[in-house]
Coordinates of C-alpha atoms and ligand atoms in Angstrom, one line a residue:
M1 CA 43.5 154.5 96.6
S2 CA 41.6 154.1 99.9
K3 CA 38.0 153.2 100.2
I4 CA 35.5 152.4 103.0
E5 CA 34.8 148.7 103.1
Q6 CA 33.7 146.0 105.5
T7 CA 35.3 142.8 106.6
L8 CA 34.5 139.9 108.9
S9 CA 36.5 139.2 112.0
I10 CA 36.1 136.2 114.3
I11 CA 37.6 136.0 117.8
K12 CA 38.2 132.3 118.1
P13 CA 37.5 130.0 121.1
D14 CA 41.1 130.2 122.6
A15 CA 40.8 134.0 122.9
V16 CA 37.2 134.1 124.1
E17 CA 38.1 131.5 126.8
R18 CA 41.0 133.7 128.0
N19 CA 38.7 136.8 128.2
L20 CA 40.5 138.7 125.4
I21 CA 37.4 140.0 123.7
E22 CA 37.8 143.6 124.9
E23 CA 41.5 143.7 124.4
I24 CA 41.1 142.6 120.8
K25 CA 38.2 144.9 120.1
N26 CA 40.3 147.8 121.4
I27 CA 43.0 147.0 118.9
F28 CA 40.5 147.4 116.1
T29 CA 38.9 150.6 117.3
K30 CA 42.2 152.2 118.1
N31 CA 43.2 151.5 114.5
K32 CA 40.2 153.2 113.0
L33 CA 38.1 150.1 112.4
I34 CA 34.5 150.6 113.6
I35 CA 32.7 147.6 115.0
K36 CA 29.4 147.8 113.1
D37 CA 27.9 144.6 114.6
S38 CA 29.1 142.0 117.0
K39 CA 27.7 138.9 118.6
K40 CA 28.9 136.0 120.7
I41 CA 27.7 132.6 119.3
H42 CA 28.6 128.9 119.5
I43 CA 28.4 127.2 116.1
N44 CA 28.2 123.5 115.5
K45 CA 30.7 121.5 113.5
D46 CA 28.5 121.4 110.3
E47 CA 28.3 125.2 110.4
A48 CA 32.0 125.5 110.9
A49 CA 32.5 123.1 107.9
E50 CA 30.3 125.3 105.8
F51 CA 32.1 128.5 106.8
Y52 CA 35.6 127.0 106.1
K53 CA 34.5 125.1 102.9
I54 CA 37.2 126.9 101.0
H55 CA 39.7 124.8 103.0
Q56 CA 37.9 121.4 102.5
S57 CA 40.8 119.8 100.6
K58 CA 43.4 120.8 103.2
P59 CA 44.7 118.2 105.6
F60 CA 43.9 120.4 108.6
Y61 CA 40.2 120.9 107.6
N62 CA 38.6 118.4 110.1
D63 CA 40.6 119.7 113.0
L64 CA 39.9 123.3 112.0
C65 CA 36.1 122.7 112.0
S66 CA 36.2 120.9 115.3
Y67 CA 38.2 123.7 116.8
L68 CA 36.0 126.6 115.6
S69 CA 32.9 124.8 117.0
S70 CA 34.6 123.8 120.3
G71 CA 33.5 126.9 122.2
P72 CA 32.0 130.4 122.0
I73 CA 33.3 132.8 119.4
V74 CA 32.7 136.5 118.7
V75 CA 31.8 137.4 115.1
M76 CA 32.1 141.1 114.0
I77 CA 31.6 143.3 111.1
L78 CA 34.5 145.8 110.9
E79 CA 34.3 148.9 108.8
G80 CA 36.9 151.4 107.7
E81 CA 39.3 152.4 105.0
N82 CA 40.7 149.3 103.3
A83 CA 39.2 147.3 106.2
V84 CA 40.2 143.9 104.7
I85 CA 43.9 144.7 104.5
T86 CA 43.9 146.8 107.7
N87 CA 42.5 143.9 109.7
R88 CA 44.9 141.5 108.2
K89 CA 47.9 143.7 109.1
L90 CA 46.5 144.0 112.7
M91 CA 46.1 140.2 112.9
G92 CA 49.6 139.3 111.7
A93 CA 50.7 136.1 110.0
T94 CA 48.6 132.9 110.3
N95 CA 51.2 131.2 112.5
P96 CA 51.8 133.3 115.6
K97 CA 55.5 132.3 115.5
D98 CA 55.8 134.2 112.2
A99 CA 53.7 137.2 113.2
E100 CA 55.2 140.7 113.6
E101 CA 55.5 142.3 117.0
N102 CA 52.3 143.8 118.4
T103 CA 50.0 142.0 116.0
I104 CA 47.0 140.2 117.6
R105 CA 48.4 136.8 116.8
K106 CA 51.9 137.6 118.1
L107 CA 50.4 139.1 121.3
Y108 CA 47.8 136.4 121.9
G109 CA 48.1 133.4 119.5
I110 CA 49.1 130.1 121.0
S111 CA 49.6 128.0 117.8
I112 CA 48.7 127.9 114.1
D113 CA 45.3 126.4 115.1
K114 CA 44.7 128.5 118.3
N115 CA 45.7 131.7 116.6
S116 CA 43.0 133.8 118.3
V117 CA 41.4 135.6 115.3
H118 CA 40.2 135.0 111.7
G119 CA 39.8 137.8 109.1
S120 CA 38.5 137.7 105.6
D121 CA 41.3 137.6 103.0
S122 CA 39.6 139.6 100.2
P123 CA 36.7 142.0 99.7
D124 CA 34.7 139.3 97.9
N125 CA 35.2 136.8 100.7
A126 CA 34.4 139.5 103.2
K127 CA 30.9 139.9 101.6
K128 CA 30.4 136.1 101.7
E129 CA 31.6 135.7 105.2
I130 CA 29.6 138.7 106.5
S131 CA 26.4 137.3 105.0
F132 CA 27.1 133.9 106.4
F133 CA 26.8 135.2 110.0
F134 CA 24.7 138.4 109.6
K135 CA 21.6 137.9 107.5
N136 CA 19.6 141.0 106.7
Ligands
LIG201 P1 42.2 131.3 109.6 O1 42.7 132.7 109.2 O2 41.0 131.2 110.5 O3 42.0 130.4 108.3 C1 42.1 129.0 108.3 C2 42.7 128.5 109.5 O4 43.3 127.2 109.4 C3 43.9 129.4 109.9 O5 43.4 130.6 110.4 C4 44.6 128.5 110.9 O6 44.2 128.7 112.2 C5 44.2 127.1 110.5 N1 45.3 126.3 110.1 C6 45.7 125.1 110.6 N2 46.8 124.6 110.0 C7 47.1 125.4 109.0 C8 48.1 125.4 108.0 N3 49.0 124.5 107.9 N4 48.1 126.5 107.1 C9 47.2 127.5 107.2 N5 46.2 127.5 108.1 C10 46.2 126.5 109.0

């Protein structure tokens, strides 16, 4: 069953640095995801650590937080039918090497760290991640 929902998307520093913001936004809008809100920000390492808290036990946590805070990012609320899954399909696998053709990470990702985009992995996490960056 399809339903209208929202998800959080982040364009990571590697993609912002390479001026890929419009290309990536076009992929979302061509695939029926509406960009309800969008802002370019530069978060500090503590904020990145809070955002990625779910990964705090992982060996890559410290590098991940350093990376997300290393330069400007674009955070967006995407809305559409099954937005969480739709966005994850458009992003492709976490490691660009494993991502399917024409996914964002296959097209633009450099490595598992510099994989150009983040997207919420479930509707519950989407709500949490949206409220982290967009306070009403
Ligand atoms: P993202 O979807 O933003 O969620 C967590 C990020 O950790 C992931 O994308 C990757 O960029 C990064 N990462 C680094 N190493 C790994 C790993 N071994 N497994 C999964 N994610 C990793």
